[in-house]
Short mmCIF file of C-alpha atoms in Angstrom, two decimals:
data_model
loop_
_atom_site.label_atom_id
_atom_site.label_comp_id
_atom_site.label_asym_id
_atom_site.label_seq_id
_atom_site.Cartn_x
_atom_site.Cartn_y
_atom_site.Cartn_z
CA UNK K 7 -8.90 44.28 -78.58
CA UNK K 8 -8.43 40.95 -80.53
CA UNK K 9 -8.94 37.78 -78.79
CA UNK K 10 -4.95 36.84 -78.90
CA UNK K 11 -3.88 40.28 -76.84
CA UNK K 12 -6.90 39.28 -74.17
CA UNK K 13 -5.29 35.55 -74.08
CA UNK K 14 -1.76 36.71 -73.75
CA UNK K 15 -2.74 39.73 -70.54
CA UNK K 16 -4.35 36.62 -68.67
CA UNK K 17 -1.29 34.34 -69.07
CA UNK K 18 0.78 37.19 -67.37
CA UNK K 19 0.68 35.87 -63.86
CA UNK K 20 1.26 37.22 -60.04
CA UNK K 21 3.49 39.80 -59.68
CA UNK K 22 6.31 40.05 -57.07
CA UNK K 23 4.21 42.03 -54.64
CA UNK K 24 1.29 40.01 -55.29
CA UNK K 25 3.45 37.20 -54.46
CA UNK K 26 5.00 38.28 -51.27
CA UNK K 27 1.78 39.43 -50.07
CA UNK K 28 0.36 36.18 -50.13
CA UNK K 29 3.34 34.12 -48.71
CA UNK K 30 3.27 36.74 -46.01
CA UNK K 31 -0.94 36.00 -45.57
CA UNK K 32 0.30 32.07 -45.67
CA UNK K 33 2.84 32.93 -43.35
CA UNK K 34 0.62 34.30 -40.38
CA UNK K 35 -1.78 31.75 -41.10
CA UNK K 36 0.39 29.51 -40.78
CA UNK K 37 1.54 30.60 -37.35
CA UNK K 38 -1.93 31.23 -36.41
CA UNK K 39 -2.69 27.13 -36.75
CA UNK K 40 1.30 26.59 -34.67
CA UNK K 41 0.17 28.68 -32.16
CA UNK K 42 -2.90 27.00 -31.84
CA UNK K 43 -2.10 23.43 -32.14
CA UNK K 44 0.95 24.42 -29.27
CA UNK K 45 -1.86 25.66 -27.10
CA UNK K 46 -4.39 22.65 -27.74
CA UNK K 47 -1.20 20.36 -27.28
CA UNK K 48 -0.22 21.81 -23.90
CA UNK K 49 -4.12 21.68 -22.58
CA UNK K 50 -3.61 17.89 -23.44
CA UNK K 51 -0.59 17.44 -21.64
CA UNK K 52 -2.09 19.22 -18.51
CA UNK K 53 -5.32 17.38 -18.50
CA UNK K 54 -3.91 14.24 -19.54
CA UNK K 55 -1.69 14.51 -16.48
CA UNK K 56 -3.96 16.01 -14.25
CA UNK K 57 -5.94 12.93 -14.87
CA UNK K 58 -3.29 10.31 -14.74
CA UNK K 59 -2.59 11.72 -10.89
CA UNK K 60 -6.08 11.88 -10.39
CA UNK K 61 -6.57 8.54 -11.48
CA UNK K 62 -3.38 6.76 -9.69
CA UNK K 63 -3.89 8.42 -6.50
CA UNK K 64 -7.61 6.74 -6.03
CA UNK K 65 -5.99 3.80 -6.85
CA UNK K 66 -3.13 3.70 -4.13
CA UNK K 67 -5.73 5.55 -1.68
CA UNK K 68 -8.37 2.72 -2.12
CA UNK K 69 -5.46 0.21 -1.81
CA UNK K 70 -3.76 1.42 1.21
CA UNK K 71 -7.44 2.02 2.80
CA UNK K 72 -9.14 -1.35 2.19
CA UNK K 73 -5.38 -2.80 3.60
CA UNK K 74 -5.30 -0.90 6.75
CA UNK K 75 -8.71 -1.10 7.35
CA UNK K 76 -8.16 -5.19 7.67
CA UNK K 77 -5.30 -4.81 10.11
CA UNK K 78 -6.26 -6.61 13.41
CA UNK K 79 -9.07 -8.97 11.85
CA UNK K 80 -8.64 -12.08 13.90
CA UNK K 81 -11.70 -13.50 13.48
CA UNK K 82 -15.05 -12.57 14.60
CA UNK K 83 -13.31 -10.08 17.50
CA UNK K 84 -10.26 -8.18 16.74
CA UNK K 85 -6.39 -8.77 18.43
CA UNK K 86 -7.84 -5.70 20.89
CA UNK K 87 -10.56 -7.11 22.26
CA UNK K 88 -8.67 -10.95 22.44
CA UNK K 89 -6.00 -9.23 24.54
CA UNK K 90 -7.92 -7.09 26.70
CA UNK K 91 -8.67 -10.07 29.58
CA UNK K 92 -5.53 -12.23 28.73
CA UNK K 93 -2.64 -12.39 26.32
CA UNK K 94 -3.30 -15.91 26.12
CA UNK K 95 -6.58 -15.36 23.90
CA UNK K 96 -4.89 -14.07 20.88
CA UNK K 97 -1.55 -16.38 20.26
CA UNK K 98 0.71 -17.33 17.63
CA UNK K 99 2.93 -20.06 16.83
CA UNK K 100 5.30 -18.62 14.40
CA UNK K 101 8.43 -16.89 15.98
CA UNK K 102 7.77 -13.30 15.39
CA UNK K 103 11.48 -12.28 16.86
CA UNK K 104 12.95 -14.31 14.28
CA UNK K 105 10.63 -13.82 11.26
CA UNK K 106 9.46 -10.20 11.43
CA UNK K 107 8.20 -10.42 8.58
CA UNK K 108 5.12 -13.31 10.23
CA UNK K 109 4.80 -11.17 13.59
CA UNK K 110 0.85 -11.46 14.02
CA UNK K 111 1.18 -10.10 17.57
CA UNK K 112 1.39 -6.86 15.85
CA UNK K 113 -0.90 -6.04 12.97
CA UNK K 114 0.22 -3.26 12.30
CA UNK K 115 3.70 -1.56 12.73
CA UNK K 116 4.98 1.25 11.13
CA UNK K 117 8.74 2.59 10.12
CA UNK K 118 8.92 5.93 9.80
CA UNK K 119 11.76 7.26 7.42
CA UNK K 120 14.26 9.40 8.86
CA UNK K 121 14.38 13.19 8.54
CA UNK K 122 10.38 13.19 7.63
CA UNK K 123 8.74 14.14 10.46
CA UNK K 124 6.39 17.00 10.54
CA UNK K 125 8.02 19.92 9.88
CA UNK K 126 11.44 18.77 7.93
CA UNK K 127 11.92 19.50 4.46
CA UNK K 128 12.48 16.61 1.82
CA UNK K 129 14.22 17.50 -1.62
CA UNK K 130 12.68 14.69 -4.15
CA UNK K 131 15.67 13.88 -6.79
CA UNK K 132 14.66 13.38 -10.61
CA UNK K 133 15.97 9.93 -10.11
CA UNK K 134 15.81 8.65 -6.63
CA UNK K 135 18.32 7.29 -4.26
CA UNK K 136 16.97 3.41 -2.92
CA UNK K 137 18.05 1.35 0.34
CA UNK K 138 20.11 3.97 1.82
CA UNK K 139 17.58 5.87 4.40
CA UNK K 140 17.49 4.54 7.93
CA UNK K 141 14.20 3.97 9.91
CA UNK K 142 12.64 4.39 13.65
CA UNK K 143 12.62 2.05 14.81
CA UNK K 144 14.89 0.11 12.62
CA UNK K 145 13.51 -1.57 9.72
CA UNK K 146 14.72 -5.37 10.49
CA UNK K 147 16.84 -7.28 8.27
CA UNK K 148 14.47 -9.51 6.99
CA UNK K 149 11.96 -6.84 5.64
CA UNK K 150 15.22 -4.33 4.10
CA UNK K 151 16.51 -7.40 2.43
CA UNK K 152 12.93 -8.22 0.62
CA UNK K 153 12.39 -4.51 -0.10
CA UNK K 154 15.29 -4.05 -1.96
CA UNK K 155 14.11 -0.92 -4.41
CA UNK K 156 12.61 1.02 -1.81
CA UNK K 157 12.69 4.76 -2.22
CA UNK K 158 14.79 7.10 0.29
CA UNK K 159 12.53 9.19 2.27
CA UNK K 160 8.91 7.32 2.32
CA UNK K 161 7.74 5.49 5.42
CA UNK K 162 6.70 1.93 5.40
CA UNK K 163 3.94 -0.20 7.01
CA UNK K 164 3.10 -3.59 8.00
CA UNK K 165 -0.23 -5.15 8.06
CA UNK K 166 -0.97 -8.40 9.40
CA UNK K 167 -4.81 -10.14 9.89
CA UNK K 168 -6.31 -13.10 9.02
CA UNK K 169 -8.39 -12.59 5.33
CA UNK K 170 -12.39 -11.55 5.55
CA UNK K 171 -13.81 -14.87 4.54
CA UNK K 172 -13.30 -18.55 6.24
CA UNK K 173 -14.84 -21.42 6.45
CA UNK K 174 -15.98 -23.21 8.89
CA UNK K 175 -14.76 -26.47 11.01
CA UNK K 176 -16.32 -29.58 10.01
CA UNK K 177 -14.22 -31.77 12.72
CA UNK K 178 -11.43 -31.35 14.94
CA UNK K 179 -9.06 -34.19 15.46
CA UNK K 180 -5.51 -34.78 16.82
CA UNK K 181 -5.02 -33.12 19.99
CA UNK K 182 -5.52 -29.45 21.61
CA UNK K 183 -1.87 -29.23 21.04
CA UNK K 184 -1.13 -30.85 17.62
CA UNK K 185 -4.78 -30.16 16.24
CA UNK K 186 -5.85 -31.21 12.62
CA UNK K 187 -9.23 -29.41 11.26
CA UNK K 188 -11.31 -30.40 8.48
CA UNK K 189 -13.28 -28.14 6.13
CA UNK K 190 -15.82 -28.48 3.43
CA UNK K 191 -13.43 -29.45 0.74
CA UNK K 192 -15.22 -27.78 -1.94
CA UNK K 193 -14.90 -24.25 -0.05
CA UNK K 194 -10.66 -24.42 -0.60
CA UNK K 195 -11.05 -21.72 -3.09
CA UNK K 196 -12.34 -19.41 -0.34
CA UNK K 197 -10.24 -20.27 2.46
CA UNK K 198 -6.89 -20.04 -0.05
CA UNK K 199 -7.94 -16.42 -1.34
CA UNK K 200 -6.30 -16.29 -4.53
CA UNK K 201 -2.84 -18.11 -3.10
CA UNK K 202 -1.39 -20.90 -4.84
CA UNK K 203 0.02 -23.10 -2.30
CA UNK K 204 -0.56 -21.32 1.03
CA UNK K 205 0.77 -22.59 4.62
CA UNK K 206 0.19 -19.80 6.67
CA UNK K 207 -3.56 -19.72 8.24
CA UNK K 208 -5.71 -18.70 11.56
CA UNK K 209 -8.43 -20.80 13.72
CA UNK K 210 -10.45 -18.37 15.08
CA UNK K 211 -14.08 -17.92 17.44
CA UNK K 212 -15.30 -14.93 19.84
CA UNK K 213 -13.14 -15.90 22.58
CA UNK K 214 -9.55 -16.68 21.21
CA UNK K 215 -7.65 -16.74 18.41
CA UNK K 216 -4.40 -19.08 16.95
CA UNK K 217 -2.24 -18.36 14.25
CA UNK K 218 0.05 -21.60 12.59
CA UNK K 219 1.28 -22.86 9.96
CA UNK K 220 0.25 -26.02 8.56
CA UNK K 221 2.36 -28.99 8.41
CA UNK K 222 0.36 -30.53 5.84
CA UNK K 223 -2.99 -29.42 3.95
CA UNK K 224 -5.18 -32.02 1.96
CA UNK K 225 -7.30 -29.87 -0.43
CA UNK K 226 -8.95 -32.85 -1.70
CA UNK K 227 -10.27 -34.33 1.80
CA UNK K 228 -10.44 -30.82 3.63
CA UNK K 229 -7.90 -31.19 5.90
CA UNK K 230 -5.43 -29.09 7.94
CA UNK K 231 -2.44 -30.67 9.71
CA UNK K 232 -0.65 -28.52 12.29
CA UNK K 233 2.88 -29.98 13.85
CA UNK K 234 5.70 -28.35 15.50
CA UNK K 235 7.35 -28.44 12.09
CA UNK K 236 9.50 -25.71 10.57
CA UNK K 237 8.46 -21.69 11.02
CA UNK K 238 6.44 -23.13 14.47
CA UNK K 239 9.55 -24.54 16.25
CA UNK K 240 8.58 -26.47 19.03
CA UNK K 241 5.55 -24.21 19.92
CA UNK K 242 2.03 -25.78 20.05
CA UNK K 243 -1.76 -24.47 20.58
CA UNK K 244 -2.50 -23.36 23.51
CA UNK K 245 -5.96 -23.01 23.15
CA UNK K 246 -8.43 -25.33 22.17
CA UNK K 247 -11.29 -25.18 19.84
CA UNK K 248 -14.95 -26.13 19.58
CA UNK K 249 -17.14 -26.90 16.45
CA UNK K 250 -19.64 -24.38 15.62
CA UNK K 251 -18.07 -21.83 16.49
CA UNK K 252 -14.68 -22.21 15.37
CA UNK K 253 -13.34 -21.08 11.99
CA UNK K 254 -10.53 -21.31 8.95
CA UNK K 255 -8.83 -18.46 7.61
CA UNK K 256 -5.72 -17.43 5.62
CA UNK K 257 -3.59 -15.74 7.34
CA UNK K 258 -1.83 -12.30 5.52
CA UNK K 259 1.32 -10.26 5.94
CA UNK K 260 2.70 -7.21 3.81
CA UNK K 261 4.54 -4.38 3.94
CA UNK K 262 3.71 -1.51 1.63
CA UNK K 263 6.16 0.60 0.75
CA UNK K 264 7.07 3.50 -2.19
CA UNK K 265 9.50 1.38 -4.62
CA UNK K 266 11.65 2.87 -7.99
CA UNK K 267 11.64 0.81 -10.94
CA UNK K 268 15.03 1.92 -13.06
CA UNK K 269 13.86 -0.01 -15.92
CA UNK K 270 10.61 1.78 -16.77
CA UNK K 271 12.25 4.87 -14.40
CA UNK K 272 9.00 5.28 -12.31
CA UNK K 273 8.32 5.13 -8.93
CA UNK K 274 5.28 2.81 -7.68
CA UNK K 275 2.93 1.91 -4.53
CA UNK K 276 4.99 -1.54 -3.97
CA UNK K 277 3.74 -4.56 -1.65
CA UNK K 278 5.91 -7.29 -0.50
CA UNK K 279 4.11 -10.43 1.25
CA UNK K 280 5.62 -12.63 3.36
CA UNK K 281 4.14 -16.33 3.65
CA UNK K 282 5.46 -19.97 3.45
CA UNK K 283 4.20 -23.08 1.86
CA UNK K 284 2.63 -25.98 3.95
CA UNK K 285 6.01 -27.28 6.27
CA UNK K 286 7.57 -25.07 4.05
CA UNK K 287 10.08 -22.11 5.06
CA UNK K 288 9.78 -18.71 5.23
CA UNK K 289 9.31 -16.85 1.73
CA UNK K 290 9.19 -13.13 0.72
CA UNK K 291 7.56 -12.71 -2.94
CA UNK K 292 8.83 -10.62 -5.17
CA UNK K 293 8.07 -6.45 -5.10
CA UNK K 294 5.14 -5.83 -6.80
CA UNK K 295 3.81 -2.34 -8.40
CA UNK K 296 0.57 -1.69 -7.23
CA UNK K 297 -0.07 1.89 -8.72
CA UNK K 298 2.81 4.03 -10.38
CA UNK K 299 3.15 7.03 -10.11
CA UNK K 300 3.23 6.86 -6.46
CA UNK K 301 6.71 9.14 -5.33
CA UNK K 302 6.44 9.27 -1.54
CA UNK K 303 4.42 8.25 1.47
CA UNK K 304 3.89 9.32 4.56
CA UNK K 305 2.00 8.18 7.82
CA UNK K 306 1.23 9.36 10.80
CA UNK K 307 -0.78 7.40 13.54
CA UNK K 308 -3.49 8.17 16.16
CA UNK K 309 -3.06 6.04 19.44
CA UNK K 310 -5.78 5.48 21.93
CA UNK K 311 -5.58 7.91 25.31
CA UNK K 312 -5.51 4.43 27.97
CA UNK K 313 -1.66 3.05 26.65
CA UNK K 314 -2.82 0.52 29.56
CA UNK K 315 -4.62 -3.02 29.17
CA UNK K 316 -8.12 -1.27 28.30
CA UNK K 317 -8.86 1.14 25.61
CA UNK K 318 -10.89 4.02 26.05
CA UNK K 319 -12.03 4.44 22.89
CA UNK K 320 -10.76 8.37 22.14
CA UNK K 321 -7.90 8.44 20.03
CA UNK K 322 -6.04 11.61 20.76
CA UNK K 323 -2.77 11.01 20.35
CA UNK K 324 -1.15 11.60 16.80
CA UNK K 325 2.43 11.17 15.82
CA UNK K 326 4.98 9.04 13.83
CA UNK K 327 5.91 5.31 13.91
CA UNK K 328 8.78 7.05 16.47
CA UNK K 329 6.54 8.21 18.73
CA UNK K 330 4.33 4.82 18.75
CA UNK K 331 7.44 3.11 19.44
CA UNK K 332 8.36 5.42 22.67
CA UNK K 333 4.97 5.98 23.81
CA UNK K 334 5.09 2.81 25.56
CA UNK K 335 9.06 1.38 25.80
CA UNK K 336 8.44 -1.69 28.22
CA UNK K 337 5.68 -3.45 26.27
CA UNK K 338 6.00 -2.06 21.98
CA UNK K 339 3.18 -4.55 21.26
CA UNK K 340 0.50 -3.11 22.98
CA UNK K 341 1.90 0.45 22.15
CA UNK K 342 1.38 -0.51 18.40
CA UNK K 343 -2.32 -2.42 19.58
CA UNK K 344 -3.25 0.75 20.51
CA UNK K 345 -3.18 2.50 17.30
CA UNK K 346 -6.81 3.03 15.92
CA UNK K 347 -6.44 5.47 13.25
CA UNK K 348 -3.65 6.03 10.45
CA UNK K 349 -3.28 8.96 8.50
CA UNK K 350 -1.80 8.75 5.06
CA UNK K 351 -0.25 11.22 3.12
CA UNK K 352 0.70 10.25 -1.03
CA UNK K 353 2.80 12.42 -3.11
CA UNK K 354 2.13 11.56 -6.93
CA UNK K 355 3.06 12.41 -10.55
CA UNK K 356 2.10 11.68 -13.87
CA UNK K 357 4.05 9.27 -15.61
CA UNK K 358 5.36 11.91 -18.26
CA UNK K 359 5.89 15.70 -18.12
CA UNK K 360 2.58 17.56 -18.52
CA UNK K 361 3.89 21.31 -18.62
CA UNK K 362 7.00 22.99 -17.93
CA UNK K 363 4.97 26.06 -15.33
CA UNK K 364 4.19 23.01 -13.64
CA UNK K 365 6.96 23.23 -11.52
CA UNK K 366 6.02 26.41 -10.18
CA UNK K 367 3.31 25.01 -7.67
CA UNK K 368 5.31 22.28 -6.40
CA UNK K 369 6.68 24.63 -3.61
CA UNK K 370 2.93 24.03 -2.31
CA UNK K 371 3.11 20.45 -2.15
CA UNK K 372 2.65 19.78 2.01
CA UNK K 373 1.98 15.86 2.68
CA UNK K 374 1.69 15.17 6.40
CA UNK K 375 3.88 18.35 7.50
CA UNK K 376 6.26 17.12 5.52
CA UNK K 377 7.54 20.03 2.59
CA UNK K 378 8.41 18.52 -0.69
CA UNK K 379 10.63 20.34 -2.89
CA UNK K 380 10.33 18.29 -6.08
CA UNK K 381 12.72 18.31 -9.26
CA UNK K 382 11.43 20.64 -12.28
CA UNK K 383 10.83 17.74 -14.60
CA UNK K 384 7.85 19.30 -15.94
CA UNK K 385 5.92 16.50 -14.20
CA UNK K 386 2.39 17.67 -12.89
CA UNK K 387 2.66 16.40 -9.24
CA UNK K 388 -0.34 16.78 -6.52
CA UNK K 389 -0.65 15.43 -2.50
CA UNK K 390 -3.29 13.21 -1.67
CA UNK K 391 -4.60 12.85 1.89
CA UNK K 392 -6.91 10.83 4.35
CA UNK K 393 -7.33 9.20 7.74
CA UNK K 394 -8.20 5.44 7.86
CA UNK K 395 -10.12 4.01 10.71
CA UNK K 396 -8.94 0.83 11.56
CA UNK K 397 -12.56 -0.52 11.54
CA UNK K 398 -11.17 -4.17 13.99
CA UNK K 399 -9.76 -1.45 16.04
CA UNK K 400 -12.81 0.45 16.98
CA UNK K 401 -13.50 -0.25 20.57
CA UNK K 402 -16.97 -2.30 21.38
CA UNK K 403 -16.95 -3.68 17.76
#
């Protein structure tokens, strides 16, 4: 065979078959890698979601814990113990009737939402309704109108205390009435916790506690004015303090609540806190997110077995914010001083769909005996649960 024949056999190509044999091999291969990278895709979205839940719910648990935990802090005895020989131990001198949102008499007091006790059903929506639900007892006007994106369907709760850290009482001068305590000026930072301009604060030793706010504070000096100025009417102390023993703190109120942002269309762990500047009047900050991803929450309470002026220490009753409020009609503030464990219940989702037979385990989702029925948005959602001691609440502490 010459060498041009041999040339012009190799330049003869793939045949048809040849060809449609290997497009077909391409083909399957092809498929092979779709099916693969649709697989390894989906695993992402499930973990990646699993995670985010994971994540967010430790978040809004270790929130809502530390929070709760605090309620009743009045120093170095809690609002139980000050109230156990007379009212007159723990007082306050801002008008709780008139400013819910500054009512230290109660530390804590919960709203529960209606139609989520144990036992109902609640239908989540894939955008949800806001401001419409009403609450037992009734949320009052002051809170609704500061909690204006709040989510139908999730309970709320109010925590009030006086912050972990003070400082002590240099000098007390004025009178027992119209008092005016100085500090170590260069402890402000401490006693201010993180607040710009703050008005609201606590004196505090083992046998009494006083909630004000401050006509005028000199951070430079170290001074605290109190006067029956503005949010404290004509009210004045009632109790009187002595140095060494006495202390400064800031007091703090907030209500926590599940909030929907329609911007970023995600619902959030919210807090609102309620304070007021130095002769200043009453002002509710903005909501703020705390952890997305938060849908729904729900609380139930444990109240100790004496309802009367001494605690046993047994907590064995358990029910909603309802039942707190009609376990003891005639006096609601020592129903609600009487609550020494809260159990919380968070229903969350990740912030994007993870998987489409995702949806088929959310008829499983069971927060607090409350059955969630929840949109098929392809969102991975799980419940969260745990019971909080309220640690000022524990009797002989």
């Amino acid at each position: 065979m010459s060498r041009a024949s041999f040339s012009a056999r190799r330049m003869q190509g793939l045949s048809l078959i040849e060809l449609m044999i290997s497009l077909v091999i391409g083909l399957i291969i092809l498929l092979a890698v779709v099916q693969v990278f649709s697989a390894s895709r989906t695993a992402y979205q499930l973990s990646e979601g699993l995670a985010r839940v994971q994540e967010n719910s430790r978040f809004a648990m270790d929130t809502l814990q530390r929070e709760i935990r605090m309620a009743g802090h009045f120093g170095c005895t809690n609002d139980q113990a000050h109230t156990l020989e007379s009212l007159s131990t723990l007082q306050s001198t801002l008008d709780g009737a008139a400013n819910p949102g500054l009512d230290f008499m109660r530390s804590i007091q919960g709203y529960e939402a209606t139609g989520t006790e144990p036992g109902k059903t609640l239908t989540l929506a894939a955008t949800p309704a806001t401001g419409g639900t009403a609450y037992t007892p009734a949320l009052p006007t002051a809170i609704s109108s500061a909690l204006t994106n709040r989510v139908d369907g999730s309970d709320i709760i109010a925590l009030r205390y006086l912050m972990p850290d003070g400082v002590p009482i240099t000098a007390i001068g004025g009178t027992i009435q119209k008092p005016v305590y100085t500090f170590e000026a260069a402890r402000w930072s401490v006693l201010r916790s993180g607040v710009t301009n703050p008005g609201l604060f606590g004196v505090a030793d083992c046998g009494s506690a006083t909630v004000f706010q401050a006509s005028a504070v000199n951070a430079t000096t170290g001074t605290i004015t109190f006067d029956t100025v503005k949010l404290n009417g004509s009210r004045t102390f009632s109790n009187g303090y002595m140095l060494g023993q006495a202390m400064l703190y800031r007091a703090e109120s907030a209500v926590y609540y599940v909030g929907y942002d329609a911007t970023t269309k995600q619902s959030s762990l919210y807090r609102v806190r309620f304070g007021a500047a130095p002769n200043g009047d009453l002002v509710a900050s903005s909501p703020e997110a705390m952890v997305e991803g938060v849908e729904n929450l729900q609380l139930l309470y444990g109240q100790d077995r004496s309802l009367g002026a001494r605690p046993s220490g047994y907590i064995d009753r358990q029910g909603t914010a309802k039942a707190v409020q009609e376990s003891l009609p005639s006096d609601i503030g020592l129903a609600w001083r009487r609550v020494g464990v809260v159990q919380v219940g968070l229903l969350v989702s990740s912030p994007d769909p993870a998987a489409a037979r995702q949806a088929d385990s959310n008829a499983a989702l069971v927060s607090m005996g409350v059955t969630y029925t929840a949109p098929t948005d392809g969102r991975m959602r799980a419940v969260y649960q745990t019971t909080v001691a309220l640690r000022n609440r524990l009797f002989g502490n």
